[in-house]
Coordinates of C-alpha atoms in Angstrom, one line a residue:
M1 CA 0.3 -0.3 0.0
K2 CA 1.1 3.7 -0.5
H3 CA 1.6 5.8 2.2
F4 CA 3.0 9.1 2.8
F5 CA 6.7 10.2 4.4
N6 CA 10.0 10.5 4.0
R7 CA 12.3 8.6 5.8
R8 CA 11.0 5.4 7.4
E9 CA 13.5 6.5 10.3
D10 CA 11.6 9.8 10.4
I11 CA 8.1 9.1 10.6
V12 CA 7.7 9.1 14.2
T13 CA 9.8 11.9 15.4
E14 CA 8.5 13.7 11.7
A15 CA 5.5 13.2 12.7
L16 CA 5.1 14.3 16.7
D17 CA 6.8 17.6 14.9
G18 CA 4.6 18.0 13.4
L19 CA 1.7 17.9 16.2
L20 CA 3.3 20.6 18.3
L21 CA 3.9 23.5 15.5
S22 CA 0.2 23.5 14.2
T23 CA -0.9 23.2 18.2
P24 CA -0.9 26.7 19.3
E25 CA 2.1 27.9 21.3
G26 CA 2.7 27.2 24.4
Q27 CA 0.5 24.3 25.1
L28 CA 3.6 21.4 23.8
A29 CA 7.1 21.5 23.6
R30 CA 9.2 18.1 23.2
L31 CA 12.3 17.4 25.2
D32 CA 15.5 17.8 23.8
T33 CA 16.6 13.6 24.4
Y34 CA 15.4 13.4 20.1
P35 CA 15.1 10.4 18.3
A36 CA 15.8 8.6 20.4
I37 CA 13.8 9.4 23.6
K38 CA 10.2 11.0 22.5
V39 CA 9.2 12.0 24.7
I40 CA 6.2 14.5 24.7
V41 CA 5.1 17.1 27.6
R42 CA 3.3 20.3 29.0
A43 CA 4.9 23.5 28.3
D44 CA 2.7 25.2 31.0
W45 CA 3.5 22.0 33.7
D46 CA 5.3 23.9 37.0
R47 CA 5.3 20.1 38.8
S48 CA 2.3 21.9 41.6
K49 CA -0.1 18.7 40.5
V50 CA 0.0 14.8 40.1
A51 CA 1.9 14.1 36.6
V52 CA 0.0 12.3 34.5
I53 CA 2.5 9.9 31.5
S54 CA 1.0 7.6 28.5
G55 CA 2.5 6.2 26.0
G56 CA 3.3 3.3 23.8
G57 CA 4.0 2.6 19.7
A58 CA 3.3 4.9 17.5
G59 CA 1.1 4.3 15.4
H60 CA -2.2 4.8 17.4
E61 CA -2.5 8.8 17.1
P62 CA -4.2 10.9 18.4
S63 CA -2.5 9.3 21.3
H64 CA -0.7 9.9 23.2
A65 CA 0.4 12.8 22.3
G66 CA -2.1 14.4 21.0
F67 CA -3.6 13.3 24.9
V68 CA -0.8 16.1 26.4
G69 CA -2.8 19.0 27.4
K70 CA -4.1 20.7 30.7
G71 CA -6.9 18.4 31.9
M72 CA -5.6 15.5 30.0
L73 CA -2.0 14.3 29.7
T74 CA 1.2 15.9 31.5
A75 CA 3.3 13.9 28.9
A76 CA 3.7 11.9 26.6
V77 CA 5.6 8.8 25.4
S78 CA 6.4 7.6 22.2
G79 CA 8.0 4.0 20.4
E80 CA 8.0 3.9 17.2
I81 CA 5.1 2.0 15.4
F82 CA 4.3 -0.6 18.1
A83 CA 6.6 -0.4 19.7
S84 CA 6.9 0.0 22.8
P85 CA 8.8 3.1 24.6
S86 CA 12.0 1.8 27.0
V87 CA 12.8 2.0 30.3
D88 CA 14.7 5.8 29.6
A89 CA 12.4 6.6 27.3
V90 CA 9.7 6.7 29.9
L91 CA 12.5 7.1 33.3
T92 CA 12.8 11.0 31.4
A93 CA 9.3 11.8 31.0
I94 CA 8.5 11.2 34.7
R95 CA 11.9 12.5 35.7
A96 CA 11.2 15.7 33.3
V97 CA 7.8 16.6 35.0
T98 CA 7.3 14.5 38.0
G99 CA 7.5 17.1 41.6
A100 CA 6.9 16.1 44.7
P101 CA 2.6 15.4 44.7
G102 CA 4.5 12.6 42.6
C103 CA 2.6 10.6 38.9
L104 CA 0.8 8.4 37.6
L105 CA 1.9 6.5 34.5
V106 CA -0.8 5.3 32.6
V107 CA -0.5 1.3 31.1
K108 CA -1.7 -0.7 28.3
N109 CA -1.9 -4.2 28.6
Y110 CA 1.3 -5.6 26.3
T111 CA 3.6 -7.4 27.7
G112 CA 6.1 -4.3 26.3
D113 CA 4.4 -2.0 28.0
R114 CA 4.1 -3.3 30.7
L115 CA 7.6 -4.2 31.9
N116 CA 9.1 -0.6 30.6
F117 CA 6.9 1.2 32.1
G118 CA 7.0 -1.0 34.9
L119 CA 11.1 -1.0 35.4
A120 CA 10.8 2.2 34.7
A121 CA 8.1 3.2 37.6
E122 CA 10.4 1.3 39.8
K123 CA 13.9 2.9 38.7
A124 CA 11.9 6.6 39.5
R125 CA 10.7 5.7 43.0
A126 CA 14.7 4.1 43.6
E127 CA 15.8 8.0 42.5
G128 CA 12.9 8.7 44.9
F129 CA 10.1 10.4 43.0
R130 CA 6.9 8.6 43.8
V131 CA 4.8 6.4 41.1
E132 CA 1.8 4.2 40.7
M133 CA 0.3 2.7 37.7
V134 CA -2.7 1.8 36.1
I135 CA -2.9 -0.9 33.9
V136 CA -5.5 -0.2 31.7
A137 CA -7.3 -3.9 29.6
D138 CA -10.3 -3.2 28.1
D139 CA -10.5 -5.7 25.9
I140 CA -12.8 -8.1 25.4
A141 CA -12.4 -9.5 22.5
L142 CA -11.0 -13.3 23.4
P143 CA -12.5 -13.7 26.6
D144 CA -10.1 -17.1 27.9
L145 CA -6.7 -14.4 27.6
P146 CA -5.6 -14.4 31.3
Q147 CA -4.3 -11.2 30.2
P148 CA -6.7 -9.1 27.8
R149 CA -5.1 -6.2 25.6
G150 CA -5.3 -2.2 26.5
V151 CA -7.7 -0.9 23.4
A152 CA -9.6 2.2 23.4
G153 CA -11.0 2.3 26.5
T154 CA -6.9 4.3 28.3
L155 CA -8.9 6.4 27.0
F156 CA -11.7 7.3 29.7
I157 CA -8.7 6.3 31.9
H158 CA -5.9 8.9 30.3
K159 CA -9.2 11.5 30.7
I160 CA -10.8 10.9 34.6
A161 CA -6.6 10.9 35.8
G162 CA -6.4 14.6 33.5
H163 CA -9.5 15.3 35.2
M164 CA -8.5 15.0 39.0
A165 CA -4.9 15.9 38.7
E166 CA -5.9 19.3 37.4
A167 CA -8.4 19.7 40.7
G168 CA -5.3 19.0 43.1
E169 CA -6.4 15.8 44.5
D170 CA -3.7 13.6 45.6
L171 CA -1.8 10.7 44.3
A172 CA -3.3 7.7 45.9
A173 CA -7.0 9.3 45.2
I174 CA -6.0 9.4 41.3
A175 CA -4.7 6.2 41.4
A176 CA -7.3 4.4 43.5
A177 CA -10.1 5.8 41.3
T178 CA -8.3 5.0 38.0
R179 CA -7.8 1.8 38.6
A180 CA -11.5 1.2 40.0
A181 CA -12.3 2.8 36.6
A182 CA -10.1 0.3 34.3
A183 CA -12.4 -2.1 35.8
D184 CA -15.7 -1.0 34.6
I185 CA -13.9 -0.7 31.6
V186 CA -15.2 -3.6 28.2
S187 CA -14.3 -2.8 25.1
L188 CA -14.1 -4.4 21.2
G189 CA -13.4 -3.9 18.2
M190 CA -14.1 -4.6 14.2
S191 CA -12.3 -4.2 11.2
L192 CA -12.6 -5.6 7.6
S193 CA -9.0 -5.5 6.9
T194 CA -5.7 -5.1 9.3
C195 CA -3.3 -2.3 9.2
S196 CA -0.1 -1.4 6.8
I197 CA 2.7 -0.6 7.7
P198 CA 4.7 2.7 5.8
G199 CA 8.4 0.4 4.0
Q200 CA 6.7 -2.4 4.8
A201 CA 4.9 -4.5 2.3
H202 CA 1.7 -4.8 3.7
E203 CA -0.5 -8.9 3.0
D204 CA -4.3 -9.1 4.4
R205 CA -4.9 -12.2 5.6
L206 CA -8.6 -11.2 5.8
G207 CA -10.4 -12.5 2.1
P208 CA -13.1 -10.1 0.4
D209 CA -15.8 -11.0 1.5
E210 CA -14.5 -11.1 5.3
G211 CA -14.3 -9.1 8.4
E212 CA -12.2 -10.0 11.8
L213 CA -14.2 -9.6 15.0
G214 CA -11.7 -8.8 18.0
L215 CA -8.2 -7.6 15.4
G216 CA -5.8 -5.3 17.9
I217 CA -4.9 -2.6 18.0
H218 CA -1.7 -3.5 15.7
G219 CA -3.1 -6.2 13.3
E220 CA -3.4 -8.9 15.6
P221 CA -5.9 -11.4 15.0
G222 CA -9.2 -11.5 16.0
V223 CA -11.7 -13.9 18.1
E224 CA -12.8 -14.7 14.8
R225 CA -13.2 -14.1 10.7
I226 CA -17.1 -13.0 10.2
A227 CA -18.5 -12.8 6.5
L228 CA -18.8 -9.2 4.5
Q229 CA -22.6 -8.2 6.6
E230 CA -24.2 -4.7 6.9
A231 CA -23.1 -3.0 8.8
A232 CA -26.1 -3.4 11.8
G233 CA -25.7 -7.2 12.2
I234 CA -22.0 -6.3 12.8
V235 CA -22.9 -4.4 15.6
A236 CA -26.1 -6.4 16.6
T237 CA -22.9 -9.3 17.2
M238 CA -20.7 -6.4 19.0
A239 CA -23.7 -5.8 21.3
E240 CA -24.9 -8.4 22.1
R241 CA -21.2 -9.9 23.2
L242 CA -20.8 -6.0 24.9
S243 CA -23.7 -6.8 26.9
T244 CA -22.9 -9.5 28.2
R245 CA -19.7 -7.7 30.0
L246 CA -21.7 -5.3 31.4
Q247 CA -22.8 -4.7 35.0
S248 CA -26.9 -5.1 36.1
G249 CA -28.2 -1.6 36.3
G250 CA -26.6 1.0 36.3
E251 CA -25.7 4.2 33.0
Y252 CA -22.9 4.3 30.4
A253 CA -20.4 5.9 28.7
L254 CA -19.6 5.7 25.0
L255 CA -16.8 6.3 22.7
I256 CA -17.3 5.2 19.7
N257 CA -13.5 5.2 17.4
N258 CA -12.4 4.9 13.7
L259 CA -10.0 2.8 13.9
G260 CA -8.2 5.4 11.0
A261 CA -9.1 4.8 8.0
V262 CA -13.3 4.2 8.3
P263 CA -15.1 7.5 6.1
P264 CA -16.9 9.6 8.4
L265 CA -19.9 8.7 6.4
E266 CA -19.5 4.9 7.2
M267 CA -18.7 6.0 10.7
G268 CA -22.1 8.2 10.9
L269 CA -23.9 5.5 9.8
I270 CA -22.6 3.0 12.9
A271 CA -22.6 5.6 15.2
R272 CA -26.8 5.1 14.3
A273 CA -26.3 1.7 14.3
V274 CA -24.8 1.3 18.4
L275 CA -27.9 3.8 19.0
T276 CA -30.3 2.3 18.0
S277 CA -28.3 -1.4 18.9
S278 CA -29.6 -3.0 22.2
L279 CA -26.4 -0.7 24.3
A280 CA -28.6 1.9 23.3
E281 CA -30.9 2.2 26.5
R282 CA -27.6 1.8 28.9
V283 CA -26.1 4.6 27.6
R284 CA -25.7 8.0 28.9
L285 CA -22.8 9.5 27.1
V286 CA -20.9 9.5 24.6
L287 CA -18.2 10.9 23.4
G288 CA -17.9 10.3 18.8
P289 CA -17.6 9.2 16.6
A290 CA -14.3 10.2 16.2
P291 CA -10.8 8.3 15.5
L292 CA -9.1 8.6 18.8
M293 CA -7.6 5.7 19.3
T294 CA -6.3 4.3 15.8
A295 CA -4.0 1.1 14.5
L296 CA -2.3 3.6 11.3
N297 CA -5.2 3.4 8.3
M298 CA -6.5 -0.3 9.1
N299 CA -10.5 0.3 7.6
G300 CA -12.0 -0.5 11.6
F301 CA -13.9 0.5 14.3
S302 CA -14.0 -0.1 18.5
L303 CA -17.0 1.0 20.5
S304 CA -15.4 0.8 24.6
L305 CA -18.0 1.3 27.7
L306 CA -17.4 2.7 31.1
R307 CA -19.9 2.8 33.8
L308 CA -21.3 6.1 35.0
D309 CA -21.2 7.7 38.5
A310 CA -20.6 10.9 39.1
G311 CA -17.2 10.9 39.5
R312 CA -16.8 9.8 35.8
A313 CA -19.3 11.1 34.2
E314 CA -17.6 14.9 36.3
A315 CA -14.4 14.0 34.8
L316 CA -15.4 13.2 30.9
A317 CA -17.1 16.7 30.8
S318 CA -15.1 18.5 32.1
A319 CA -13.6 21.0 28.9
V320 CA -9.4 20.3 28.1
A321 CA -7.0 21.5 25.8
P322 CA -6.2 18.6 24.0
R323 CA -8.1 19.3 20.2
A324 CA -8.2 15.5 20.2
W325 CA -10.1 15.0 22.0
V326 CA -14.0 15.0 22.0
A327 CA -17.0 16.3 24.0
P328 CA -19.3 13.0 25.2
V329 CA -22.7 14.0 24.7
E330 CA -26.1 13.0 26.6
R331 CA -27.3 10.5 24.8
H332 CA -31.4 11.8 23.1
P333 CA -33.5 11.4 20.0
L334 CA -33.4 12.0 17.0
A335 CA -34.6 15.0 17.1
V336 CA -37.9 15.6 14.1
I337 CA -39.2 18.8 13.4
P338 CA -41.5 19.8 10.0
A339 CA -40.6 20.2 6.8
P340 CA -42.1 23.9 5.7
K341 CA -45.0 23.5 3.1
P342 CA -44.2 24.5 -0.2
A343 CA -46.0 27.5 -1.9
A344 CA -49.2 27.0 -3.6
A345 CA -47.5 27.5 -7.7
G346 CA -48.6 30.2 -9.1
T347 CA -46.2 30.3 -12.6
T348 CA -47.2 27.1 -14.3
A349 CA -51.6 26.8 -13.0
T350 CA -53.4 24.8 -15.4
A351 CA -56.0 27.1 -15.6
T352 CA -54.4 28.9 -18.8
A353 CA -52.5 25.7 -20.4
T354 CA -53.3 25.7 -23.6
V355 CA -52.5 23.0 -25.1
E356 CA -53.6 19.3 -24.1
V357 CA -52.1 16.2 -24.9
D358 CA -52.9 12.4 -24.9
A359 CA -52.3 11.2 -21.6
A360 CA -51.5 7.6 -22.6
L361 CA -49.3 8.3 -25.2
A362 CA -47.9 11.0 -22.4
G363 CA -47.7 8.3 -19.6
A364 CA -45.7 5.0 -22.1
L365 CA -43.5 7.8 -23.3
I366 CA -42.5 8.8 -20.0
E367 CA -42.3 4.7 -18.6
A368 CA -40.5 4.4 -21.5
V369 CA -37.8 7.3 -21.0
C370 CA -37.3 6.7 -17.6
D371 CA -37.6 2.4 -18.0
R372 CA -34.4 2.9 -20.2
L373 CA -32.1 5.8 -18.1
V374 CA -32.1 2.6 -15.2
A375 CA -31.3 0.4 -17.7
M376 CA -28.3 2.6 -18.3
E377 CA -27.3 2.6 -15.3
A378 CA -24.2 0.3 -14.7
D379 CA -23.3 2.0 -18.7
L380 CA -23.4 5.1 -17.5
N381 CA -20.9 4.4 -13.9
R382 CA -18.2 2.6 -16.2
L383 CA -18.5 5.7 -19.0
D384 CA -18.3 8.2 -15.4
A385 CA -15.5 6.9 -13.8
R386 CA -13.2 7.9 -16.8
T387 CA -13.3 11.4 -15.9
G388 CA -15.3 11.8 -13.0
D389 CA -16.6 9.9 -9.9
G390 CA -18.6 6.5 -11.2
D391 CA -22.3 8.4 -10.6
T392 CA -24.0 10.3 -13.5
G393 CA -25.8 6.2 -14.3
S394 CA -27.1 5.4 -10.5
T395 CA -27.9 9.0 -10.3
V396 CA -29.8 9.4 -13.6
A397 CA -31.1 6.3 -12.1
T398 CA -32.4 7.9 -9.4
G399 CA -33.7 10.9 -11.4
A400 CA -36.4 8.0 -13.4
R401 CA -37.2 5.7 -10.3
S402 CA -38.9 9.1 -8.9
V403 CA -40.0 10.3 -11.8
L404 CA -42.2 6.0 -12.9
A405 CA -43.1 6.1 -8.7
L406 CA -44.7 9.8 -9.0
K407 CA -46.2 8.3 -12.6
A408 CA -49.9 7.2 -11.6
K409 CA -50.6 10.9 -10.0
L410 CA -49.0 12.9 -13.0
P411 CA -51.9 15.3 -14.2
L412 CA -51.2 13.6 -17.8
A413 CA -53.5 15.7 -19.7
D414 CA -51.8 18.4 -18.7
P415 CA -47.8 18.4 -20.1
A416 CA -47.9 22.3 -17.5
A417 CA -48.8 21.1 -14.9
T418 CA -47.2 17.6 -15.5
M419 CA -43.7 18.9 -16.7
A420 CA -43.5 21.1 -12.8
A421 CA -44.0 18.2 -11.2
I422 CA -41.5 15.8 -12.3
G423 CA -38.7 19.4 -12.1
E424 CA -39.7 19.1 -8.4
A425 CA -39.6 15.2 -8.1
L426 CA -36.7 15.4 -9.6
G427 CA -35.1 18.7 -8.0
T428 CA -36.1 16.5 -4.5
S429 CA -35.3 12.5 -5.4
M430 CA -31.8 13.1 -7.8
G431 CA -29.6 15.1 -6.3
G432 CA -26.3 16.1 -7.7
S433 CA -26.4 19.3 -10.3
S434 CA -27.6 16.9 -12.2
G435 CA -31.0 17.1 -10.4
V436 CA -30.9 20.0 -9.8
L437 CA -29.6 21.7 -13.8
L438 CA -33.4 19.2 -15.3
S439 CA -35.3 20.4 -12.2
I440 CA -34.3 23.8 -13.7
F441 CA -35.3 23.3 -17.1
F442 CA -38.9 20.9 -16.8
T443 CA -39.6 23.8 -13.8
A444 CA -38.9 26.3 -16.4
A445 CA -40.3 24.7 -19.2
A446 CA -43.8 23.8 -17.4
R447 CA -43.9 28.2 -16.6
K448 CA -43.1 28.0 -20.1
S449 CA -46.4 26.2 -21.5
A450 CA -48.3 27.6 -19.2
A451 CA -48.6 30.8 -20.7
G452 CA -49.2 29.4 -24.1
G453 CA -46.1 28.3 -25.8
D454 CA -46.1 24.6 -27.2
L455 CA -44.0 22.0 -26.3
P456 CA -41.0 22.4 -28.6
A457 CA -41.1 25.9 -27.7
A458 CA -41.6 25.4 -23.9
F459 CA -38.6 22.9 -24.1
V460 CA -36.3 25.7 -26.0
A461 CA -37.1 28.1 -22.9
G462 CA -36.0 24.9 -20.3
L463 CA -33.1 24.8 -21.6
E464 CA -32.5 28.4 -21.9
R465 CA -32.7 28.7 -18.2
M466 CA -31.0 25.8 -17.1
T467 CA -27.9 27.1 -19.7
F468 CA -28.6 30.6 -18.0
Y469 CA -27.9 29.2 -14.1
G470 CA -25.8 25.9 -15.0
G471 CA -23.5 28.6 -17.6
A472 CA -22.7 25.2 -20.3
A473 CA -22.5 25.7 -23.7
P474 CA -22.6 24.1 -26.5
G475 CA -18.7 23.0 -27.0
D476 CA -18.5 22.7 -23.4
R477 CA -18.9 18.6 -23.6
T478 CA -20.7 18.5 -21.4
M479 CA -25.8 17.3 -22.0
V480 CA -26.3 20.4 -24.6
D481 CA -24.2 19.3 -26.0
A482 CA -27.2 16.4 -27.7
L483 CA -29.8 18.5 -25.1
D484 CA -29.0 22.2 -27.5
P485 CA -29.3 21.0 -31.2
A486 CA -32.1 18.2 -30.6
L487 CA -34.6 21.3 -29.1
R488 CA -33.9 22.8 -31.8
A489 CA -34.3 20.2 -34.8
L490 CA -37.7 18.9 -33.1
A491 CA -38.8 22.2 -32.9
A492 CA -37.9 22.7 -36.3
E493 CA -38.7 19.5 -38.6
G494 CA -39.9 16.5 -35.8
I495 CA -39.1 14.4 -33.6
A496 CA -36.5 11.6 -35.9
A497 CA -34.4 14.8 -36.0
A498 CA -34.3 15.5 -33.4
A499 CA -33.4 11.7 -31.5
R500 CA -31.4 12.2 -34.9
A501 CA -29.5 15.6 -33.7
A502 CA -28.9 14.3 -29.8
R503 CA -26.9 10.7 -31.0
A504 CA -24.8 13.9 -32.5
G505 CA -24.0 16.1 -30.6
G506 CA -23.3 13.5 -27.8
A507 CA -21.2 12.0 -30.0
A508 CA -19.3 14.3 -30.8
T509 CA -18.4 15.1 -27.1
G510 CA -15.6 12.1 -27.6
G511 CA -13.9 14.1 -29.6
M512 CA -13.7 17.2 -27.4
T513 CA -10.9 17.1 -25.1
R514 CA -11.4 20.4 -23.7
A515 CA -14.3 20.4 -20.8
K516 CA -15.8 24.0 -20.3
A517 CA -17.1 23.2 -17.7
G518 CA -19.3 20.1 -15.5
R519 CA -16.7 18.0 -13.3
S520 CA -14.6 17.1 -16.5
S521 CA -13.8 21.2 -16.8
Y522 CA -10.8 19.8 -14.4
L523 CA -9.2 17.2 -16.0
G524 CA -7.1 17.4 -18.9
A525 CA -7.5 16.3 -22.5
R526 CA -5.6 13.2 -22.4
D527 CA -8.3 11.9 -19.8
L528 CA -11.1 12.9 -22.2
E529 CA -9.4 12.2 -25.3
G530 CA -12.2 9.4 -27.2
V531 CA -14.7 9.3 -24.0
P532 CA -18.0 10.9 -24.5
D533 CA -20.5 12.5 -21.4
P534 CA -22.7 10.3 -20.0
G535 CA -25.2 12.7 -19.5
A536 CA -25.4 13.8 -22.9
E537 CA -25.2 9.7 -23.4
A538 CA -28.2 10.2 -22.1
A539 CA -30.2 13.0 -23.4
A540 CA -29.8 11.3 -26.3
A541 CA -30.7 8.3 -25.0
V542 CA -33.7 10.1 -24.2
F543 CA -34.7 10.9 -27.6
E544 CA -33.8 8.2 -28.8
V545 CA -36.5 6.4 -27.4
A546 CA -38.2 9.1 -27.6
A547 CA -38.6 8.8 -31.9
V548 CA -39.1 5.6 -31.8
T549 CA -41.9 4.7 -29.2
L550 CA -44.1 8.0 -30.8
G551 CA -43.1 6.8 -34.4
R552 CA -45.2 3.0 -33.0
T553 CA -48.4 5.6 -32.2
G554 CA -47.6 8.1 -35.6
G555 CA -47.4 11.0 -32.3

């Protein structure tokens, strides 16, 4: 897989420097021990309160350095990617920030972290420092594992410890509270891929139709591979397993964590699934969805739950300086308010219409055109993928389906009212610029028809309004290249000539190596050459279907 980096050996130090340079001045600093010892500290720290130190291997960003700041961590110690920091690195951090009140080490339950942080704590105590350690083992993926892994639930402990330290609590109280909280956290992850480390060959052990439940934050195997399925089903499985580990009664905080590569759109869908699952009734506070404890570019997410009491809820809600932290929100029902009713249409009133058509023929024509556009969905998507984002066919098919769904309610004998209704439907359901443009086309055509224009004149009026707002003209490599000649021919020679003109105009876009409007205008000649515009192809198909349908009926 591809990655952005300079030299593999410098990835972590350069990334930490990037964090420092993009954080407001005066909040963070690093010790001058780079690159062997990588420690990020609060720049404003005066050692008058208990210090909270955490860390581990890099690759989990924003953890851990991203949570250094007032109200959370005092210092973060970073190893290389997925490698625990050394004993010397942890000891250096303790010496740098620990005053008379002492320090708390927050450690995820991995052997390397336990050993290195543990030995550093022993050495620090020998030097006279007051040091306590809390180990987080929140992963329930492997129920028979004697030492459960520490994963995203560790962030709850960062927040609680940081809040208590900022409030001036003593070390014993902070250690006791965080150890109790750590025992009340459960977490479970799910991923569709393993992660890839920059500079190393990557091989994903999961098949194309597999996901892994309980995958570790370093890519370690989970409890089982499961068949790829709907997100709701995946979340339901996770909710069931987490629920068995929750204590009876009581409320929980829920952390919805992106493991690195899940798009925000999908994380929002996952959040909805979780907050409508069997877990929801136990949840009081929601944190995320957000990337908080990642695993490089793992395409997965995790859910962590902390049993709440008054102190923990207060700690999670208190303000902090680190921007990576997300404030919790109270779980609440989805809010829905009524949309305003549209104003009564005056410009397309049917009373002024002067053109009448055969309703049965109009219905047959609309159905034939829409069926053809739906059938072209995959072909248009493939064509659009060569110059765009591959969605033109889906956009057009969605619009066509919305018109088909509306067909039974259309006043087909009245062209003005029918075009107004189609314009409204496309503007609401079709989406994208094409939906808006076609909505403008039919709305303007309806107005012209209602004012007494014949159908060809109404369509030309619609085209003029569409090109005015959209900015495209013939020769710009858009659907206008098919629509404009077709509508001019329709007015002068009839539907058969219009179909021929539309097809010629659409085909001509394949020879245009410079687009002046639409998404293709961002591309060069090499990308456009020989590829007809998908919108123009759709427009040409519409006229061809219309010519065939009307030709059969003599319309």
